[in-house]
mmCIF file of C-alpha atoms in Angstrom:
data_model
loop_
_atom_site.group_PDB
_atom_site.id
_atom_site.type_symbol
_atom_site.label_atom_id
_atom_site.label_comp_id
_atom_site.label_asym_id
_atom_site.label_seq_id
_atom_site.Cartn_x
_atom_site.Cartn_y
_atom_site.Cartn_z
ATOM 1 C CA MET Z 34 18.056 -21.952 -5.018
ATOM 2 C CA THR Z 35 21.164 -22.230 -2.902
ATOM 3 C CA GLU Z 36 21.775 -23.913 0.701
ATOM 4 C CA ALA Z 37 21.459 -20.256 1.991
ATOM 5 C CA ASP Z 38 18.599 -19.686 0.799
ATOM 6 C CA ASN Z 39 16.809 -22.634 2.048
ATOM 7 C CA ASN Z 40 17.388 -21.245 5.438
ATOM 8 C CA ILE Z 41 15.785 -17.711 4.539
ATOM 9 C CA GLU Z 42 11.862 -17.483 5.819
ATOM 10 C CA LYS Z 43 9.654 -17.143 2.464
ATOM 11 C CA TRP Z 44 6.623 -16.721 2.572
ATOM 12 C CA TYR Z 45 5.628 -20.141 0.083
ATOM 13 C CA VAL Z 46 2.906 -21.630 -1.507
ATOM 14 C CA LEU Z 47 1.770 -24.750 -0.944
ATOM 15 C CA GLY Z 48 -0.179 -27.420 -2.178
ATOM 16 C CA CYS Z 49 -3.427 -29.476 -0.204
ATOM 17 C CA LEU Z 50 -4.508 -33.333 -2.069
ATOM 18 C CA SER Z 51 -6.803 -34.021 1.161
ATOM 19 C CA ALA Z 52 -10.045 -32.483 -0.038
ATOM 20 C CA ARG Z 53 -11.151 -29.759 2.425
ATOM 21 C CA HIS Z 54 -8.943 -30.074 4.752
ATOM 22 C CA GLU Z 55 -6.668 -26.542 3.972
ATOM 23 C CA GLU Z 56 -7.362 -25.403 6.921
ATOM 24 C CA LYS Z 57 -6.451 -28.344 8.878
ATOM 25 C CA VAL Z 58 -3.036 -27.994 7.503
ATOM 26 C CA ARG Z 59 -3.412 -24.461 8.289
ATOM 27 C CA ASP Z 60 -3.972 -24.699 11.608
ATOM 28 C CA ALA Z 61 -1.394 -27.569 11.459
ATOM 29 C CA LEU Z 62 1.178 -25.047 10.584
ATOM 30 C CA ARG Z 63 0.453 -22.519 13.235
ATOM 31 C CA LYS Z 64 0.906 -24.968 16.457
ATOM 32 C CA ALA Z 65 3.896 -25.471 14.635
ATOM 33 C CA GLY Z 66 4.958 -22.341 14.957
ATOM 34 C CA PHE Z 67 4.990 -21.315 11.245
ATOM 35 C CA ARG Z 68 2.636 -18.024 9.832
ATOM 36 C CA SER Z 69 -0.254 -20.210 7.595
ATOM 37 C CA HIS Z 70 -3.699 -18.215 6.019
ATOM 38 C CA VAL Z 71 -5.581 -19.834 4.160
ATOM 39 C CA PRO Z 72 -7.826 -17.300 1.580
ATOM 40 C CA MET Z 73 -11.566 -17.455 3.199
ATOM 41 C CA LYS Z 74 -14.947 -16.836 1.808
ATOM 42 C CA TYR Z 75 -18.837 -17.453 2.794
ATOM 43 C CA GLU Z 76 -20.815 -20.420 1.361
ATOM 44 C CA VAL Z 77 -24.723 -21.230 2.144
ATOM 45 C CA LYS Z 78 -24.921 -25.193 2.839
ATOM 46 C CA THR Z 79 -27.649 -27.217 3.760
ATOM 47 C CA VAL Z 80 -26.864 -28.622 6.514
ATOM 48 C CA ARG Z 81 -29.596 -30.710 8.538
ATOM 49 C CA ARG Z 82 -32.539 -29.113 6.393
ATOM 50 C CA GLN Z 83 -31.712 -26.716 7.239
ATOM 51 C CA GLN Z 84 -29.352 -23.602 5.207
ATOM 52 C CA GLN Z 85 -26.555 -22.489 7.723
ATOM 53 C CA ARG Z 86 -24.087 -19.686 6.351
ATOM 54 C CA THR Z 87 -20.087 -21.186 6.600
ATOM 55 C CA MET Z 88 -16.674 -20.604 5.201
ATOM 56 C CA VAL Z 89 -14.717 -22.197 3.185
ATOM 57 C CA PRO Z 90 -11.314 -22.069 1.265
ATOM 58 C CA ALA Z 91 -12.066 -20.031 -1.596
ATOM 59 C CA ILE Z 92 -9.951 -21.826 -3.507
ATOM 60 C CA SER Z 93 -9.434 -25.156 -3.482
ATOM 61 C CA GLY Z 94 -6.243 -26.919 -1.743
ATOM 62 C CA LEU Z 95 -4.521 -23.317 -1.748
ATOM 63 C CA ILE Z 96 -2.584 -22.504 1.639
ATOM 64 C CA PHE Z 97 -0.049 -19.944 2.093
ATOM 65 C CA ALA Z 98 2.839 -20.431 4.613
ATOM 66 C CA ARG Z 99 6.125 -18.539 5.947
ATOM 67 C CA GLY Z 100 8.670 -20.271 7.158
ATOM 68 C CA THR Z 101 12.348 -21.895 5.605
ATOM 69 C CA ARG Z 102 11.826 -23.828 2.683
ATOM 70 C CA ASP Z 103 13.706 -26.463 5.091
ATOM 71 C CA ALA Z 104 11.519 -25.941 8.347
ATOM 72 C CA LEU Z 105 8.666 -26.478 6.093
ATOM 73 C CA MET Z 106 9.827 -29.605 3.598
ATOM 74 C CA GLU Z 107 10.748 -30.895 7.446
ATOM 75 C CA PHE Z 108 6.930 -30.301 8.598
ATOM 76 C CA ILE Z 109 5.290 -31.600 5.527
ATOM 77 C CA ASN Z 110 7.666 -34.941 4.846
ATOM 78 C CA HIS Z 111 7.357 -36.098 9.078
ATOM 79 C CA GLN Z 112 5.466 -33.573 11.088
ATOM 80 C CA CYS Z 113 1.921 -33.291 8.587
ATOM 81 C CA ARG Z 114 -0.676 -36.015 8.490
ATOM 82 C CA GLU Z 115 -2.445 -34.578 4.986
ATOM 83 C CA SER Z 116 -0.953 -35.072 1.677
ATOM 84 C CA VAL Z 117 0.844 -31.958 1.395
ATOM 85 C CA TYR Z 118 3.165 -30.477 -1.072
ATOM 86 C CA LEU Z 119 5.412 -26.641 -2.234
ATOM 87 C CA ARG Z 120 4.242 -25.860 -5.532
ATOM 88 C CA LYS Z 121 7.244 -24.549 -7.894
ATOM 89 C CA SER Z 122 6.900 -21.618 -9.992
ATOM 90 C CA THR Z 123 5.137 -21.399 -13.217
ATOM 91 C CA PHE Z 124 8.377 -18.648 -14.231
ATOM 92 C CA SER Z 125 11.271 -20.815 -14.131
ATOM 93 C CA ASN Z 126 10.802 -23.995 -16.245
ATOM 94 C CA LYS Z 127 9.761 -25.283 -12.613
ATOM 95 C CA LYS Z 128 12.649 -25.239 -11.378
ATOM 96 C CA ASP Z 129 12.091 -23.067 -8.152
ATOM 97 C CA TYR Z 130 9.227 -22.667 -5.324
ATOM 98 C CA LEU Z 131 6.732 -20.615 -5.400
ATOM 99 C CA THR Z 132 7.494 -17.947 -3.372
ATOM 100 C CA VAL Z 133 5.817 -14.534 -2.282
ATOM 101 C CA GLY Z 134 6.821 -11.164 -1.672
ATOM 102 C CA ASP Z 135 6.365 -10.116 2.286
ATOM 103 C CA GLY Z 136 4.540 -6.964 1.247
ATOM 104 C CA VAL Z 137 2.763 -8.207 -1.807
ATOM 105 C CA MET Z 138 1.259 -10.565 0.496
ATOM 106 C CA GLU Z 139 0.972 -8.956 4.225
ATOM 107 C CA ARG Z 140 -0.987 -6.613 1.387
ATOM 108 C CA PHE Z 141 -3.157 -9.296 0.214
ATOM 109 C CA ILE Z 142 -4.406 -10.929 4.072
ATOM 110 C CA GLU Z 143 -5.030 -7.035 5.305
ATOM 111 C CA LEU Z 144 -6.767 -6.362 2.382
ATOM 112 C CA THR Z 145 -8.929 -9.509 2.218
ATOM 113 C CA ASN Z 146 -9.227 -10.345 5.828
ATOM 114 C CA LEU Z 147 -11.282 -7.122 6.399
ATOM 115 C CA ARG Z 148 -15.201 -8.341 4.969
ATOM 116 C CA GLN Z 149 -14.692 -11.256 3.205
ATOM 117 C CA GLU Z 150 -18.563 -11.179 1.960
ATOM 118 C CA ASN Z 151 -17.558 -8.604 -0.599
ATOM 119 C CA ILE Z 152 -14.457 -10.375 -1.647
ATOM 120 C CA THR Z 153 -15.109 -13.380 -4.925
ATOM 121 C CA TYR Z 154 -11.870 -15.090 -5.407
ATOM 122 C CA PHE Z 155 -10.873 -16.134 -9.016
ATOM 123 C CA LYS Z 156 -7.312 -18.565 -10.078
ATOM 124 C CA PRO Z 157 -5.432 -16.323 -12.286
ATOM 125 C CA GLU Z 158 -7.064 -18.356 -16.030
ATOM 126 C CA GLU Z 159 -10.639 -17.306 -14.794
ATOM 127 C CA LEU Z 160 -10.183 -13.136 -15.195
ATOM 128 C CA ASN Z 161 -8.107 -11.306 -17.895
ATOM 129 C CA LEU Z 162 -7.223 -8.374 -16.415
ATOM 130 C CA LYS Z 163 -6.766 -5.157 -17.953
ATOM 131 C CA PRO Z 164 -5.131 -2.171 -16.977
ATOM 132 C CA GLY Z 165 -7.633 -0.063 -14.794
ATOM 133 C CA GLU Z 166 -7.615 3.168 -13.348
ATOM 134 C CA ALA Z 167 -5.067 3.553 -10.284
ATOM 135 C CA ILE Z 168 -7.319 4.924 -7.388
ATOM 136 C CA ARG Z 169 -7.646 5.816 -3.731
ATOM 137 C CA ILE Z 170 -10.345 4.203 -1.124
ATOM 138 C CA LYS Z 171 -11.154 7.273 1.071
ATOM 139 C CA GLY Z 172 -13.691 6.348 3.845
ATOM 140 C CA GLY Z 173 -14.822 3.196 4.962
ATOM 141 C CA ILE Z 174 -13.056 0.186 6.328
ATOM 142 C CA TYR Z 175 -10.647 -0.114 3.404
ATOM 143 C CA ASP Z 176 -10.294 4.046 3.797
ATOM 144 C CA GLY Z 177 -6.500 4.643 2.521
ATOM 145 C CA TYR Z 178 -5.769 1.691 -0.044
ATOM 146 C CA GLU Z 179 -4.336 2.146 -2.827
ATOM 147 C CA GLY Z 180 -4.638 -0.418 -6.237
ATOM 148 C CA VAL Z 181 -6.235 -0.649 -9.518
ATOM 149 C CA VAL Z 182 -9.963 -0.367 -10.006
ATOM 150 C CA LEU Z 183 -11.900 -2.718 -12.608
ATOM 151 C CA ARG Z 184 -15.356 -3.586 -13.347
ATOM 152 C CA ILE Z 185 -15.478 -7.659 -13.438
ATOM 153 C CA LYS Z 186 -18.041 -8.926 -16.215
ATOM 154 C CA GLY Z 187 -21.127 -9.982 -14.689
ATOM 155 C CA LYS Z 188 -21.161 -7.636 -11.372
ATOM 156 C CA LYS Z 189 -22.422 -4.436 -10.982
ATOM 157 C CA LYS Z 190 -20.200 -2.689 -8.396
ATOM 158 C CA LYS Z 191 -16.453 -1.538 -9.155
ATOM 159 C CA HIS Z 192 -13.913 -3.448 -7.593
ATOM 160 C CA ILE Z 193 -10.383 -3.033 -6.835
ATOM 161 C CA VAL Z 194 -8.416 -6.037 -6.626
ATOM 162 C CA VAL Z 195 -5.484 -7.471 -5.634
ATOM 163 C CA GLN Z 196 -3.260 -10.563 -6.162
ATOM 164 C CA ILE Z 197 -0.777 -12.730 -6.251
ATOM 165 C CA PRO Z 198 0.272 -12.975 -9.922
ATOM 166 C CA GLY Z 199 0.294 -16.849 -10.774
ATOM 167 C CA VAL Z 200 -1.299 -18.143 -8.084
ATOM 168 C CA ILE Z 201 -4.850 -15.719 -7.199
ATOM 169 C CA ILE Z 202 -6.677 -12.665 -7.406
ATOM 170 C CA ALA Z 203 -9.188 -11.095 -5.199
ATOM 171 C CA ALA Z 204 -12.018 -8.573 -6.358
ATOM 172 C CA VAL Z 205 -13.172 -6.313 -3.647
ATOM 173 C CA GLU Z 206 -16.490 -4.675 -4.128
ATOM 174 C CA ILE Z 207 -16.412 -0.916 -3.440
ATOM 175 C CA GLU Z 208 -19.082 1.640 -3.515
ATOM 176 C CA PRO Z 209 -18.540 3.957 -6.235
ATOM 177 C CA ASP Z 210 -18.775 7.293 -3.769
ATOM 178 C CA LEU Z 211 -15.786 5.789 -1.965
ATOM 179 C CA ILE Z 212 -13.274 5.617 -4.632
ATOM 180 C CA GLU Z 213 -11.286 8.792 -5.846
ATOM 181 C CA LEU Z 214 -8.331 8.846 -8.648
ATOM 182 C CA LYS Z 215 -5.748 8.845 -7.688
ATOM 183 C CA GLU Z 216 -3.145 11.196 -8.904
ATOM 184 C CA PRO Z 217 0.080 9.407 -11.544
ATOM 185 C CA GLU Z 218 3.247 10.044 -8.899
ATOM 186 C CA ILE Z 219 5.180 13.098 -10.143
ATOM 187 C CA ARG Z 220 8.882 12.418 -11.103
ATOM 188 C CA GLU Z 221 11.701 15.015 -11.204
ATOM 189 C CA LEU Z 222 15.474 15.157 -11.742
ATOM 190 C CA PRO Z 223 17.014 16.300 -7.977
ATOM 191 C CA SER Z 224 17.548 20.113 -8.871
ATOM 192 C CA LYS Z 225 20.480 21.248 -10.557
ATOM 193 C CA ASP Z 226 19.688 24.945 -8.573
ATOM 194 C CA VAL Z 227 18.991 24.118 -5.082
ATOM 195 C CA ASP Z 228 19.089 27.622 -3.901
ATOM 196 C CA GLY Z 229 16.790 28.314 -7.163
ATOM 197 C CA ASP Z 230 14.404 26.444 -6.391
ATOM 198 C CA LYS Z 231 13.864 26.468 -2.463
ATOM 199 C CA LYS Z 232 13.310 29.919 -3.207
ATOM 200 C CA TYR Z 233 10.473 29.006 -5.750
ATOM 201 C CA LEU Z 234 9.118 26.585 -3.517
ATOM 202 C CA LEU Z 235 8.990 28.979 -0.646
ATOM 203 C CA GLU Z 236 7.149 31.159 -3.018
ATOM 204 C CA THR Z 237 4.500 28.956 -4.617
ATOM 205 C CA ALA Z 238 3.769 27.892 -1.025
ATOM 206 C CA GLU Z 239 2.996 31.198 0.461
ATOM 207 C CA TRP Z 240 1.314 32.365 -3.068
ATOM 208 C CA LEU Z 241 -0.711 29.033 -2.378
ATOM 209 C CA LEU Z 242 -1.367 29.695 1.578
ATOM 210 C CA ASP Z 243 -2.315 32.676 0.676
ATOM 211 C CA PHE Z 244 -5.412 32.444 -1.801
ATOM 212 C CA GLN Z 245 -5.691 29.139 -2.216
ATOM 213 C CA HIS Z 246 -10.201 30.079 -1.139
ATOM 214 C CA ASP Z 247 -10.042 33.088 -3.016
ATOM 215 C CA LYS Z 248 -13.002 32.826 -5.149
ATOM 216 C CA ASP Z 249 -11.567 35.985 -7.343
ATOM 217 C CA VAL Z 250 -8.337 33.157 -8.761
ATOM 218 C CA PRO Z 251 -8.862 31.000 -11.948
ATOM 219 C CA LYS Z 252 -9.120 27.349 -10.951
ATOM 220 C CA VAL Z 253 -6.557 26.885 -14.076
ATOM 221 C CA GLU Z 254 -3.888 29.231 -11.954
ATOM 222 C CA TYR Z 255 -4.442 27.818 -9.153
ATOM 223 C CA ASN Z 256 -3.987 24.649 -9.852
ATOM 224 C CA LEU Z 257 -0.702 25.319 -12.398
ATOM 225 C CA LYS Z 258 1.049 26.528 -9.052
ATOM 226 C CA LEU Z 259 0.010 23.502 -7.265
ATOM 227 C CA LEU Z 260 2.026 21.266 -10.125
ATOM 228 C CA GLU Z 261 4.290 23.741 -9.838
ATOM 229 C CA LEU Z 262 5.189 23.339 -6.002
ATOM 230 C CA LYS Z 263 4.409 19.178 -6.358
ATOM 231 C CA ARG Z 264 6.976 19.025 -9.379
ATOM 232 C CA THR Z 265 10.108 22.310 -7.252
ATOM 233 C CA ARG Z 266 9.206 19.856 -4.480
ATOM 234 C CA ALA Z 267 10.423 16.702 -6.603
ATOM 235 C CA ARG Z 268 13.116 18.177 -7.237
ATOM 236 C CA LEU Z 269 13.832 18.996 -3.806
ATOM 237 C CA GLN Z 270 13.057 15.877 -2.371
ATOM 238 C CA LYS Z 271 16.890 14.001 -1.069
ATOM 239 C CA TYR Z 272 18.200 17.417 -0.345
ATOM 240 C CA LYS Z 273 19.551 18.769 3.621
ATOM 241 C CA GLY Z 274 21.078 21.868 4.219
ATOM 242 C CA VAL Z 275 24.995 21.945 5.292
ATOM 243 C CA THR Z 276 24.603 25.147 7.143
ATOM 244 C CA PRO Z 277 21.561 25.811 10.110
ATOM 245 C CA LEU Z 278 19.924 28.190 7.321
ATOM 246 C CA THR Z 279 20.427 26.148 3.859
ATOM 247 C CA GLU Z 280 19.058 23.231 6.403
ATOM 248 C CA ALA Z 281 16.375 26.588 7.539
ATOM 249 C CA GLU Z 282 15.846 27.849 4.080
ATOM 250 C CA LEU Z 283 14.659 23.917 2.766
ATOM 251 C CA ALA Z 284 12.736 22.597 5.551
ATOM 252 C CA LEU Z 285 10.518 25.690 5.506
ATOM 253 C CA PRO Z 286 9.169 25.498 2.180
ATOM 254 C CA MET Z 287 9.076 22.173 2.334
ATOM 255 C CA TYR Z 288 6.520 22.432 5.903
ATOM 256 C CA LEU Z 289 4.860 24.499 3.734
ATOM 257 C CA ALA Z 290 4.210 22.543 0.106
ATOM 258 C CA ALA Z 291 3.456 19.309 2.545
ATOM 259 C CA VAL Z 292 1.268 21.829 4.339
ATOM 260 C CA ILE Z 293 -0.388 21.997 1.536
ATOM 261 C CA LEU Z 294 -0.622 18.995 -0.540
ATOM 262 C CA GLN Z 295 -1.043 16.942 3.123
ATOM 263 C CA GLN Z 296 2.032 14.721 2.851
ATOM 264 C CA ASP Z 297 4.304 13.898 5.135
ATOM 265 C CA VAL Z 298 2.970 16.948 7.945
ATOM 266 C CA GLU Z 299 4.426 15.997 10.883
ATOM 267 C CA ALA Z 300 7.679 15.125 9.835
ATOM 268 C CA CYS Z 301 8.373 17.498 7.715
ATOM 269 C CA ARG Z 302 7.358 19.663 11.192
ATOM 270 C CA GLU Z 303 9.855 18.259 13.069
ATOM 271 C CA ARG Z 304 12.083 18.444 10.434
ATOM 272 C CA LEU Z 305 10.838 22.375 10.280
ATOM 273 C CA GLU Z 306 11.624 22.767 14.552
ATOM 274 C CA LYS Z 307 15.394 21.377 14.604
ATOM 275 C CA ALA Z 308 16.046 23.158 12.000
ATOM 276 C CA THR Z 309 15.038 26.099 13.255
ATOM 277 C CA GLU Z 310 16.210 25.713 16.724
ATOM 278 C CA LYS Z 311 20.039 26.117 15.746
ATOM 279 C CA LEU Z 312 19.158 28.889 14.068
ATOM 280 C CA LYS Z 313 20.974 32.566 16.059
ATOM 281 C CA ASP Z 314 18.468 34.301 18.222
ATOM 282 C CA CYS Z 315 19.373 37.104 15.738
ATOM 283 C CA CYS Z 316 19.335 35.150 12.520
ATOM 284 C CA LYS Z 317 16.048 37.500 10.751
ATOM 285 C CA PHE Z 318 14.880 34.205 8.646
ATOM 286 C CA LYS Z 319 14.385 32.247 12.639
ATOM 287 C CA ALA Z 320 11.516 35.211 13.189
ATOM 288 C CA LYS Z 321 9.871 33.499 9.655
ATOM 289 C CA CYS Z 322 10.240 30.063 10.855
ATOM 290 C CA GLN Z 323 8.350 30.604 14.158
ATOM 291 C CA GLU Z 324 5.908 32.433 13.052
ATOM 292 C CA LYS Z 325 5.087 30.150 9.914
ATOM 293 C CA LEU Z 326 5.050 27.985 12.819
ATOM 294 C CA LYS Z 327 2.949 28.707 14.766
ATOM 295 C CA ASN Z 328 0.423 30.079 12.029
ATOM 296 C CA VAL Z 329 0.098 27.849 9.173
ATOM 297 C CA LYS Z 330 -2.083 25.362 10.654
ATOM 298 C CA MET Z 331 -1.758 21.430 9.509
#
């Protein structure tokens, strides 16, 4: 790690040797200006001979904090009253301190903060993860989340798993009727025939819009057309027209495809509206774009 790296804010993994003091350290870090997170879980305790539901740290000694390495070391050495240290990485022969990417950490915090009572936490060595099906959650408080669904031994319901590799695994219980399989991402090389592909995409999109509710169209035929639409759209994804007309010829089929797939509809509509405005009033294609913007429902 270079000197410059020491001054870059990152999520660091901290260890706490003071038993049951993780929350105190977390709060002290926050008062000192750091973002900090301790994964929590519900636990039933007996207090004054009565059972009481309370929240406790999910993994003993585990704390996350975001800051520069130097600032965190200053806090640990001179401000913190507890026995705290920066954990070393197990992936680099313990030469570097263990950090977590911003995206991974934010997703972990957001997902696990929604409903702690439906979450089971594991240390990495406690759960042997095997590849599961890629799924998307539809409805409920986790609506829109994507991940891998697994069955955990001893648990009846399916779980979506989020993890910070080498540190902690959170298995979030999900109602079966909220789980839908996620389609594999379609990867295509950029188009070698942009004119041909944009015409084909327009024809395919118009066909799908015309026959999407026609019961006489075989499902197999419709799905094949839909797959071709996705593949052609993927090939054209990075292109923009050089002239107002060529841009409109790209923007129109991309908008229709977005409506059919219900993906990026607003952005594609805005692109088509801008392209249409730049076309001359005498242009026949402008009238076609205006008609689609008016009649094709989002």
